[in-house]
């Protein structure tokens, strides 16, 4: 005979994924849920990233929860603040705040007696039947390993720790790094600063992406006809998943060729051959995460902008000294140096069955089973775990797909006579062997440094098509799990 258990579930993180997990758990009738959030506000990456020009580079109508379509997006790609407002609005509508414990970081999680025992930075202790980690991937800022930052007399900060009180107007500003973040900042501030120096270690391929406003009349059509909004969502998802994502994993050579051509034609818009040569990457399109911008090349060609390609020697009191001996005098240094994407929810200490810690399990790199679960860590469900599809497509969609997979396992716990569910070691091993076997065929392994590959050479992303990911998330292979 089966019984329905009253499950207690902890979600870690009140960003886009954590909010979604809460709402969807409640929709499934699971109300005993606590979200632990280390900051004092919700919103995750959209709360932390407030730099000038911060914009989603996935077209907005493709970037929304399935259960909250939004006809109001103001631009093709919405500004970060607007996405944060969307998340807050969704949270209000679903009474999410009542479930969130702010300022409380989970420091330990121990699997004992069929429960996860959590400890928090505030000394809180509680036990749960299951844990969902929703801690994001791009949230541990990387500070550059360059000496002298403390010697700099001006302001210096990482892009995810933006100092709102520092004005860049009329200042000499140095930006270190040339990823998505740096290119957005350069385009946004070049006209207000006195001088902009962009310190480039590696050139990037850039796809043009028009950032047009969405006219009021169009919004009115979307409001009046939800089916029209849904069709736009499906169109964007198809472009991102079946063309773009497939191109990257080698499953759509035609789309890949079109992408290469678009990047090359975009670069050809840079008039000065010397500058163009400096901006030309020496690796394949798609090896690093693609940058989408419609204003970066224009900005870097402005008279007050300089692309510096000599390596950085050190930071000094008055600016940045490059390896050619030149001092670049600066008032503000912006470190657009990215994130440690492999730390995931660490420094949390997680101990699973038989005292096995996650640090031990992941000593040679993060490995799970289909990105959501880990052997020996029962009832531990990750949104954004190792080998999640991370790329130029909607994270909200990926998070919902992963949640759907986790929910099917959670419902087994609730509705069956089960207290534990975890993937079998052999199943996880087979999955990880398949990932490793596929890696050499992917564009990410074609010869560049990127945050997709960890220090052990493991790929952090999903190496197959998005369709395969969706199919795998839709239907768990039950024989791959062990239960108790
Ligand atoms: P990133 O892509 O990792 O870029 C970091 C940049 O800093 C790279 O150019 C890197 O150079 C440079 N760098 C790092 N350490 C350095 C050092 N010691 N000296 C000189 N240069 C150094 O980081 P990001 O631009 O913050 O973007 C991270 C991810 O966030 C993106 O890929 C994307 O997924 C997401 N993002 C999304 C949006 C959006 O619109 N949705 C916007 C911003 C960010 P190398 O290339 O040589 O390593």
Coordinates of C-alpha atoms and ligand atoms in Angstrom, one line a residue:
X1 CA 0.0 0.0 0.0
X2 CA 1.3 3.5 -0.8
X3 CA 1.0 6.5 1.4
X4 CA 1.6 10.2 0.8
X5 CA 4.3 11.6 2.9
X6 CA 4.4 15.1 4.1
X7 CA 7.8 16.1 2.7
X8 CA 9.9 18.9 4.1
X9 CA 12.1 20.4 1.4
X10 CA 14.9 23.0 1.6
X11 CA 15.8 25.1 -1.4
X12 CA 19.2 26.8 -1.4
X13 CA 19.1 30.1 -3.2
X14 CA 16.4 32.6 -4.0
X15 CA 17.4 33.4 -7.5
X16 CA 15.5 32.6 -10.6
X17 CA 15.9 28.8 -10.2
X18 CA 15.0 28.8 -6.4
X19 CA 11.9 30.9 -6.9
X20 CA 10.8 28.6 -9.7
X21 CA 11.4 25.5 -7.6
X22 CA 9.3 26.9 -4.8
X23 CA 6.4 27.9 -7.0
X24 CA 6.4 24.5 -8.8
X25 CA 6.7 22.5 -5.6
X26 CA 3.7 24.3 -4.2
X27 CA 1.8 23.8 -7.4
X28 CA 2.5 20.0 -6.8
X29 CA 1.0 20.3 -3.4
X30 CA 4.2 20.4 -1.4
X31 CA 3.9 23.4 1.0
X32 CA 6.5 22.6 3.6
X33 CA 9.3 24.4 1.9
X34 CA 12.1 26.7 3.1
X35 CA 14.3 28.8 0.9
X36 CA 17.7 29.7 2.4
X37 CA 19.2 32.9 0.8
X38 CA 22.5 34.2 1.9
X39 CA 21.9 37.7 0.7
X40 CA 19.2 40.1 2.0
X41 CA 17.2 40.1 -1.3
X42 CA 16.0 37.8 -4.0
X43 CA 17.1 37.8 -7.6
X44 CA 20.5 36.0 -7.7
X45 CA 22.6 37.0 -10.7
X46 CA 20.1 39.8 -11.6
X47 CA 20.4 41.2 -8.1
X48 CA 24.3 41.0 -8.1
X49 CA 24.9 42.3 -11.6
X50 CA 24.0 46.0 -11.8
X51 CA 26.8 47.2 -14.0
X52 CA 26.0 49.8 -16.7
X53 CA 24.6 48.1 -19.8
X54 CA 23.7 44.8 -18.0
X55 CA 21.3 43.1 -20.4
X56 CA 20.1 39.6 -21.0
X57 CA 21.6 38.4 -24.2
X58 CA 18.8 35.9 -24.8
X59 CA 15.8 37.6 -26.4
X60 CA 13.4 38.4 -23.6
X61 CA 10.4 36.6 -25.0
X62 CA 12.5 33.5 -24.8
X63 CA 13.6 34.3 -21.2
X64 CA 10.6 33.7 -18.9
X65 CA 9.1 31.1 -16.7
X66 CA 6.7 28.8 -18.6
X67 CA 4.0 29.7 -16.0
X68 CA 4.5 33.5 -16.2
X69 CA 4.6 34.8 -19.8
X70 CA 5.4 38.5 -19.9
X71 CA 4.0 40.7 -22.6
X72 CA 5.7 43.8 -21.0
X73 CA 9.4 43.3 -21.9
X74 CA 10.6 46.7 -23.1
X75 CA 13.3 45.6 -25.5
X76 CA 14.3 42.6 -27.6
X77 CA 16.8 41.9 -24.9
X78 CA 15.6 43.2 -21.5
X79 CA 17.9 45.2 -19.2
X80 CA 18.9 43.4 -16.0
X81 CA 16.9 45.7 -13.8
X82 CA 13.7 44.8 -15.7
X83 CA 14.4 41.1 -15.3
X84 CA 14.9 41.6 -11.5
X85 CA 11.6 43.4 -11.4
X86 CA 10.0 40.5 -13.3
X87 CA 11.4 38.1 -10.7
X88 CA 10.1 40.3 -7.8
X89 CA 6.7 40.5 -9.4
X90 CA 6.5 36.7 -9.8
X91 CA 7.6 36.3 -6.2
X92 CA 5.0 38.7 -4.9
X93 CA 2.2 37.0 -7.0
X94 CA 3.1 33.6 -5.5
X95 CA 3.7 34.8 -1.9
X96 CA 7.3 33.5 -2.2
X97 CA 8.7 36.0 0.4
X98 CA 6.9 34.1 3.2
X99 CA 9.1 31.0 2.5
X100 CA 12.5 32.7 2.2
X101 CA 15.0 33.1 5.1
X102 CA 17.2 35.9 4.1
X103 CA 20.8 36.5 5.3
X104 CA 21.1 32.8 6.1
X105 CA 23.8 30.9 4.2
X106 CA 23.7 27.1 4.4
X107 CA 27.2 26.1 5.6
X108 CA 26.8 22.4 6.1
X109 CA 24.5 19.6 4.9
X110 CA 24.8 16.1 6.4
X111 CA 22.8 13.1 5.3
X112 CA 21.9 11.2 8.5
X113 CA 19.0 8.9 9.4
X114 CA 17.2 9.5 6.1
X115 CA 17.3 13.3 6.4
X116 CA 19.4 16.2 5.3
X117 CA 20.6 18.1 8.4
X118 CA 21.4 21.7 7.5
X119 CA 23.4 24.2 9.4
X120 CA 23.4 27.9 8.6
X121 CA 25.6 30.9 9.0
X122 CA 23.2 32.1 11.7
X123 CA 23.6 29.0 13.7
X124 CA 20.3 27.6 12.5
X125 CA 19.8 23.8 12.3
X126 CA 17.0 22.0 10.7
X127 CA 16.3 18.6 9.0
X128 CA 14.7 18.1 5.6
X129 CA 13.6 15.1 3.5
X130 CA 15.2 16.6 0.4
X131 CA 17.3 19.5 -0.7
X132 CA 17.2 21.4 -4.0
X133 CA 20.3 23.5 -4.7
X134 CA 19.6 26.6 -6.8
X135 CA 22.8 28.5 -6.2
X136 CA 23.5 29.6 -9.7
X137 CA 26.6 29.0 -11.8
X138 CA 28.0 32.5 -12.3
X139 CA 28.2 33.8 -8.8
X140 CA 31.8 33.4 -7.4
X141 CA 33.7 36.5 -8.8
X142 CA 37.2 35.8 -10.0
X143 CA 39.7 38.5 -9.0
X144 CA 42.7 38.6 -11.4
X145 CA 46.0 37.1 -10.3
X146 CA 47.8 40.3 -11.1
X147 CA 49.8 42.0 -8.3
X148 CA 49.3 45.5 -6.9
X149 CA 45.5 46.0 -6.8
X150 CA 45.8 47.5 -3.2
X151 CA 48.3 50.0 -4.5
X152 CA 45.9 51.6 -6.9
X153 CA 44.8 55.0 -5.6
X154 CA 41.4 55.1 -7.5
X155 CA 38.4 52.9 -7.2
X156 CA 38.6 49.3 -8.4
X157 CA 35.9 46.7 -8.2
X158 CA 34.6 43.5 -9.8
X159 CA 31.6 43.9 -12.1
X160 CA 29.4 41.7 -9.8
X161 CA 30.3 44.0 -6.9
X162 CA 29.5 47.3 -8.7
X163 CA 29.9 50.4 -6.6
X164 CA 26.8 52.4 -7.4
X165 CA 28.2 55.5 -5.8
X166 CA 31.1 55.7 -8.2
X167 CA 30.4 57.8 -11.2
X168 CA 32.3 57.1 -14.4
X169 CA 31.4 60.4 -16.0
X170 CA 34.5 62.2 -17.3
X171 CA 36.8 59.6 -15.7
X172 CA 39.7 57.6 -17.2
X173 CA 38.3 54.1 -16.9
X174 CA 40.2 50.8 -17.4
X175 CA 38.1 47.6 -18.1
X176 CA 40.0 44.3 -17.6
X177 CA 38.5 41.4 -19.6
X178 CA 36.6 41.0 -22.8
X179 CA 33.8 38.7 -22.0
X180 CA 30.0 39.3 -22.3
X181 CA 30.1 41.6 -19.2
X182 CA 33.0 43.8 -20.5
X183 CA 31.5 44.2 -23.9
X184 CA 28.2 45.4 -22.5
X185 CA 30.0 47.9 -20.2
X186 CA 32.2 49.3 -22.9
X187 CA 29.1 49.9 -25.2
X188 CA 27.2 51.5 -22.3
X189 CA 29.8 53.9 -20.9
X190 CA 32.1 54.9 -23.7
X191 CA 30.2 58.1 -24.4
X192 CA 30.3 59.3 -20.8
X193 CA 33.9 58.6 -19.8
X194 CA 36.9 60.8 -20.7
X195 CA 39.0 57.8 -21.8
X196 CA 38.2 54.1 -21.9
X197 CA 41.1 51.6 -22.0
X198 CA 40.0 48.0 -22.6
X199 CA 42.6 45.4 -21.5
X200 CA 42.2 42.4 -23.7
X201 CA 43.9 39.1 -23.0
X202 CA 42.0 37.1 -25.6
X203 CA 39.9 38.4 -28.5
X204 CA 36.3 37.3 -28.7
X205 CA 33.9 36.3 -31.5
X206 CA 30.9 38.6 -31.4
X207 CA 27.5 37.9 -33.0
X208 CA 25.4 41.0 -33.8
X209 CA 22.1 41.1 -31.9
X210 CA 19.8 44.1 -32.5
X211 CA 18.7 45.6 -29.2
X212 CA 15.6 47.4 -30.5
X213 CA 12.8 48.6 -28.1
X214 CA 9.5 46.6 -28.4
X215 CA 6.9 49.1 -29.5
X216 CA 3.8 49.7 -27.3
X217 CA 1.5 48.4 -30.2
X218 CA 3.4 45.1 -30.2
X219 CA 3.1 44.8 -26.4
X220 CA -0.7 45.4 -26.8
X221 CA -0.9 42.6 -29.3
X222 CA 0.9 40.2 -26.9
X223 CA -1.4 41.3 -24.1
X224 CA -4.5 40.7 -26.2
X225 CA -3.3 37.4 -27.6
X226 CA -1.4 35.0 -25.4
X227 CA -1.1 32.6 -28.3
X228 CA 1.0 35.2 -30.2
X229 CA 3.3 35.5 -27.3
X230 CA 3.7 31.8 -27.1
X231 CA 4.5 31.6 -30.8
X232 CA 7.2 34.2 -30.3
X233 CA 8.6 32.1 -27.4
X234 CA 8.6 29.0 -29.5
X235 CA 10.3 30.8 -32.3
X236 CA 13.1 32.0 -30.1
X237 CA 13.5 28.7 -28.3
X238 CA 13.8 27.0 -31.7
X239 CA 16.5 29.5 -32.8
X240 CA 18.4 29.1 -29.6
X241 CA 18.0 25.3 -29.0
X242 CA 17.7 23.7 -32.4
X243 CA 20.0 26.0 -34.3
X244 CA 22.4 27.7 -32.0
X245 CA 22.9 25.0 -29.4
X246 CA 22.9 22.3 -32.0
X247 CA 25.5 24.2 -34.0
X248 CA 27.8 24.3 -31.0
X249 CA 27.7 20.6 -30.3
X250 CA 28.2 19.8 -34.0
X251 CA 24.7 18.7 -34.7
X252 CA 23.8 21.4 -37.2
X253 CA 26.8 22.2 -39.5
X254 CA 24.6 24.5 -41.6
X255 CA 23.7 26.7 -38.6
X256 CA 27.3 26.7 -37.5
X257 CA 28.5 27.9 -40.8
X258 CA 25.9 30.7 -40.7
X259 CA 27.1 31.7 -37.3
X260 CA 30.8 31.8 -38.4
X261 CA 29.8 34.0 -41.4
X262 CA 27.8 36.3 -39.2
X263 CA 30.7 36.8 -36.7
X264 CA 33.2 37.3 -39.6
X265 CA 31.0 39.9 -41.3
X266 CA 30.4 41.6 -38.0
X267 CA 34.2 41.9 -37.4
X268 CA 34.7 43.2 -40.9
X269 CA 32.8 46.3 -39.8
X270 CA 35.9 47.4 -37.9
X271 CA 37.5 49.9 -40.3
X272 CA 41.1 50.1 -39.1
X273 CA 42.9 46.9 -40.2
X274 CA 45.3 47.1 -37.2
X275 CA 42.5 47.3 -34.7
X276 CA 40.6 44.6 -36.6
X277 CA 43.6 42.3 -36.5
X278 CA 43.8 42.8 -32.7
X279 CA 40.1 42.0 -32.3
X280 CA 40.4 38.8 -34.4
X281 CA 40.3 35.6 -32.3
X282 CA 42.7 32.8 -33.0
X283 CA 40.3 30.0 -32.1
X284 CA 37.0 28.6 -33.5
X285 CA 33.7 30.5 -33.2
X286 CA 31.8 29.0 -30.3
X287 CA 34.8 27.7 -28.4
X288 CA 34.3 30.3 -25.7
X289 CA 30.7 31.4 -24.9
X290 CA 29.5 33.5 -27.8
X291 CA 29.2 37.2 -27.2
X292 CA 26.1 39.0 -28.6
X293 CA 26.4 42.7 -29.0
X294 CA 25.2 45.4 -31.4
X295 CA 27.4 48.2 -30.1
X296 CA 30.8 46.9 -29.0
X297 CA 32.7 47.3 -32.3
X298 CA 31.3 50.7 -32.7
X299 CA 32.3 51.7 -29.2
X300 CA 35.8 50.4 -29.4
X301 CA 36.4 52.5 -32.5
X302 CA 35.5 55.8 -30.8
X303 CA 38.3 58.3 -30.5
X304 CA 38.3 58.1 -26.6
X305 CA 38.5 54.3 -26.6
X306 CA 41.7 52.2 -26.7
X307 CA 42.1 48.5 -27.0
X308 CA 45.2 47.5 -25.0
X309 CA 46.6 44.1 -26.0
X310 CA 49.9 44.1 -24.2
X311 CA 49.6 41.9 -21.1
X312 CA 49.1 43.5 -17.7
X313 CA 52.3 43.6 -15.6
X314 CA 50.7 45.0 -12.4
X315 CA 48.3 47.5 -10.9
X316 CA 50.1 50.7 -9.6
X317 CA 49.0 53.8 -7.6
X318 CA 48.2 55.7 -10.8
X319 CA 46.8 53.0 -13.1
X320 CA 47.8 49.8 -14.9
X321 CA 51.4 49.1 -16.1
X322 CA 51.5 46.8 -19.2
X323 CA 54.3 44.4 -20.0
X324 CA 55.7 46.8 -22.6
X325 CA 56.5 49.2 -19.7
X326 CA 53.8 51.7 -20.4
X327 CA 51.7 53.1 -17.6
X328 CA 48.0 53.6 -18.5
X329 CA 46.8 56.4 -16.1
X330 CA 43.3 55.6 -14.7
X331 CA 40.8 56.8 -12.2
X332 CA 38.6 53.7 -12.1
X333 CA 39.5 50.0 -12.8
X334 CA 36.6 47.7 -13.6
X335 CA 37.4 44.0 -13.2
X336 CA 35.3 42.2 -15.8
X337 CA 37.2 39.1 -15.0
X338 CA 34.4 36.6 -14.8
X339 CA 33.4 33.9 -12.3
X340 CA 34.6 30.6 -10.9
X341 CA 31.9 28.4 -12.5
X342 CA 33.2 25.2 -11.0
X343 CA 32.7 26.0 -7.3
X344 CA 28.9 25.8 -7.6
X345 CA 27.4 25.7 -4.1
X346 CA 30.8 25.5 -2.3
X347 CA 32.1 26.5 0.3
X348 CA 29.1 24.6 1.7
X349 CA 30.3 21.3 3.3
X350 CA 28.1 18.4 2.0
X351 CA 28.4 14.9 3.5
X352 CA 26.4 12.1 2.0
X353 CA 26.0 8.4 2.7
X354 CA 28.7 6.7 4.9
X355 CA 30.5 10.0 5.6
X356 CA 31.5 10.5 2.0
X357 CA 31.9 14.3 1.3
X358 CA 31.1 16.0 -1.9
X359 CA 34.6 17.4 -1.9
X360 CA 35.9 13.8 -1.9
X361 CA 33.4 12.8 -4.6
X362 CA 34.4 15.8 -6.7
X363 CA 38.1 15.8 -6.0
X364 CA 38.8 15.3 -9.8
X365 CA 36.1 17.6 -11.0
X366 CA 32.3 17.9 -10.5
X367 CA 30.4 14.9 -11.7
X368 CA 26.8 13.9 -11.2
X369 CA 24.2 12.0 -13.1
X370 CA 22.5 14.0 -15.8
X371 CA 23.3 17.2 -14.0
X372 CA 20.7 16.9 -11.3
X373 CA 21.7 14.1 -8.9
X374 CA 24.9 12.5 -7.5
X375 CA 25.4 8.9 -6.3
X376 CA 25.7 8.5 -2.5
X377 CA 23.9 11.8 -2.0
X378 CA 20.3 10.7 -1.8
X379 CA 17.4 13.2 -2.2
X380 CA 19.9 15.9 -3.2
X381 CA 18.7 17.6 -6.4
X382 CA 20.7 20.2 -8.2
X383 CA 19.5 22.9 -10.5
X384 CA 22.6 23.9 -12.4
X385 CA 24.7 20.9 -11.4
X386 CA 27.7 19.6 -13.4
X387 CA 26.9 19.2 -17.2
X388 CA 23.9 21.5 -17.2
X389 CA 23.4 23.0 -20.6
X390 CA 25.0 26.4 -20.1
X391 CA 25.3 28.6 -23.1
X392 CA 23.5 31.2 -25.1
X393 CA 20.0 30.1 -24.3
X394 CA 17.4 30.6 -21.6
X395 CA 18.6 29.5 -18.2
X396 CA 15.0 29.7 -17.0
X397 CA 14.0 27.0 -19.5
X398 CA 17.0 24.8 -18.5
X399 CA 16.2 25.3 -14.8
X400 CA 12.5 24.3 -15.4
X401 CA 13.6 21.2 -17.3
X402 CA 15.9 20.1 -14.5
X403 CA 13.2 20.8 -11.9
X404 CA 10.7 18.6 -13.9
X405 CA 13.3 15.8 -13.6
X406 CA 13.8 16.4 -9.9
X407 CA 10.1 16.6 -9.3
X408 CA 9.5 13.2 -10.7
X409 CA 11.9 11.8 -8.2
X410 CA 10.5 13.9 -5.3
X411 CA 7.0 12.6 -6.1
X412 CA 8.3 9.0 -5.8
X413 CA 9.5 10.0 -2.3
X414 CA 6.1 11.5 -1.5
X415 CA 3.8 8.9 -3.0
X416 CA 5.8 5.7 -2.6
X417 CA 7.0 3.9 0.4
X418 CA 10.4 5.4 -0.1
X419 CA 12.7 7.6 2.0
X420 CA 15.8 7.7 -0.3
X421 CA 16.4 8.0 -4.0
X422 CA 19.8 8.4 -5.6
X423 CA 21.4 7.4 -8.9
X424 CA 23.3 4.1 -9.0
X425 CA 27.1 4.6 -9.2
X426 CA 27.3 2.5 -12.4
X427 CA 24.7 4.7 -14.1
X428 CA 26.6 7.9 -13.1
X429 CA 29.8 6.3 -14.3
X430 CA 28.3 5.5 -17.7
X431 CA 26.9 9.0 -18.0
X432 CA 30.2 10.6 -17.2
X433 CA 32.1 8.2 -19.6
X434 CA 29.7 9.3 -22.3
X435 CA 30.3 12.9 -21.5
X436 CA 34.1 12.4 -21.7
X437 CA 33.8 10.4 -25.0
X438 CA 31.7 13.2 -26.5
X439 CA 33.9 16.1 -25.4
X440 CA 36.6 15.8 -28.0
X441 CA 34.0 16.3 -30.8
X442 CA 32.7 19.5 -29.3
X443 CA 33.8 23.0 -30.2
X444 CA 34.7 23.7 -26.6
X445 CA 37.6 21.3 -26.9
X446 CA 38.9 22.8 -30.1
X447 CA 41.7 24.9 -28.4
X448 CA 40.8 27.9 -26.3
X449 CA 40.5 28.7 -22.6
X450 CA 37.0 29.1 -21.3
X451 CA 34.9 28.7 -18.2
X452 CA 33.2 25.7 -19.8
X453 CA 36.3 23.5 -19.1
X454 CA 37.4 22.9 -15.5
X455 CA 41.1 22.7 -14.4
X456 CA 40.9 18.8 -14.8
X457 CA 39.7 19.1 -18.4
X458 CA 36.1 18.2 -17.7
X459 CA 33.4 20.0 -19.6
X460 CA 30.9 21.9 -17.4
X461 CA 28.2 22.0 -20.1
X462 CA 25.9 19.4 -21.7
X463 CA 27.7 18.1 -24.7
X464 CA 24.6 16.9 -26.7
X465 CA 21.7 18.6 -28.3
X466 CA 19.1 20.5 -26.3
X467 CA 16.5 18.1 -27.6
X468 CA 18.3 15.2 -25.9
X469 CA 18.6 17.2 -22.7
X470 CA 14.8 17.8 -22.8
X471 CA 14.0 14.2 -23.5
X472 CA 16.3 13.0 -20.7
X473 CA 14.7 15.4 -18.3
X474 CA 11.2 14.4 -19.3
X475 CA 11.6 10.7 -18.6
X476 CA 14.0 9.5 -15.9
X477 CA 15.4 6.0 -16.5
X478 CA 14.1 4.4 -13.3
X479 CA 16.5 1.5 -13.5
X480 CA 19.4 4.0 -13.1
X481 CA 18.2 4.8 -9.6
X482 CA 18.4 2.9 -6.3
X483 CA 15.8 3.5 -3.6
X484 CA 15.4 2.6 0.1
Ligands
LIG1 P1 34.1 35.8 -18.8 O1 33.4 35.5 -20.0 O2 34.7 34.6 -18.0 O3 35.3 36.8 -19.2 C1 36.3 37.1 -18.3 C2 37.3 38.0 -19.0 O4 38.3 38.4 -18.1 C3 38.0 37.3 -20.2 O5 38.1 38.1 -21.2 C4 39.3 36.9 -19.5 O6 40.3 36.7 -20.5 C5 39.5 38.1 -18.7 N1 40.5 37.8 -17.6 C6 40.3 37.0 -16.5 N2 41.4 37.0 -15.7 C7 42.2 37.9 -16.3 C8 43.5 38.3 -16.0 N3 44.2 37.9 -14.9 N4 44.1 39.2 -16.8 C9 43.5 39.6 -17.9 N5 42.3 39.2 -18.3 C10 41.7 38.4 -17.5 O7 33.2 36.6 -17.7 P2 32.0 37.6 -18.0 O8 32.2 38.5 -19.1 O9 31.6 38.1 -16.7 O10 30.9 36.6 -18.5 C11 30.7 35.4 -17.8 C12 29.4 34.8 -18.2 O11 28.3 35.5 -17.6 C13 29.1 34.9 -19.7 O12 29.8 34.0 -20.5 C14 27.7 34.7 -19.7 O13 27.3 33.3 -19.6 C15 27.2 35.4 -18.5 N6 26.8 36.8 -18.8 C16 25.7 36.8 -19.5 C17 25.2 38.1 -19.9 C18 24.0 38.1 -20.5 O14 23.7 39.1 -21.2 N7 23.1 37.2 -20.4 C19 26.0 39.2 -19.6 C20 27.1 39.1 -18.9 C21 27.6 37.8 -18.6 P3 40.6 35.3 -21.2 O15 39.5 35.2 -22.2 O16 41.9 35.4 -21.8 O17 40.4 34.2 -20.2

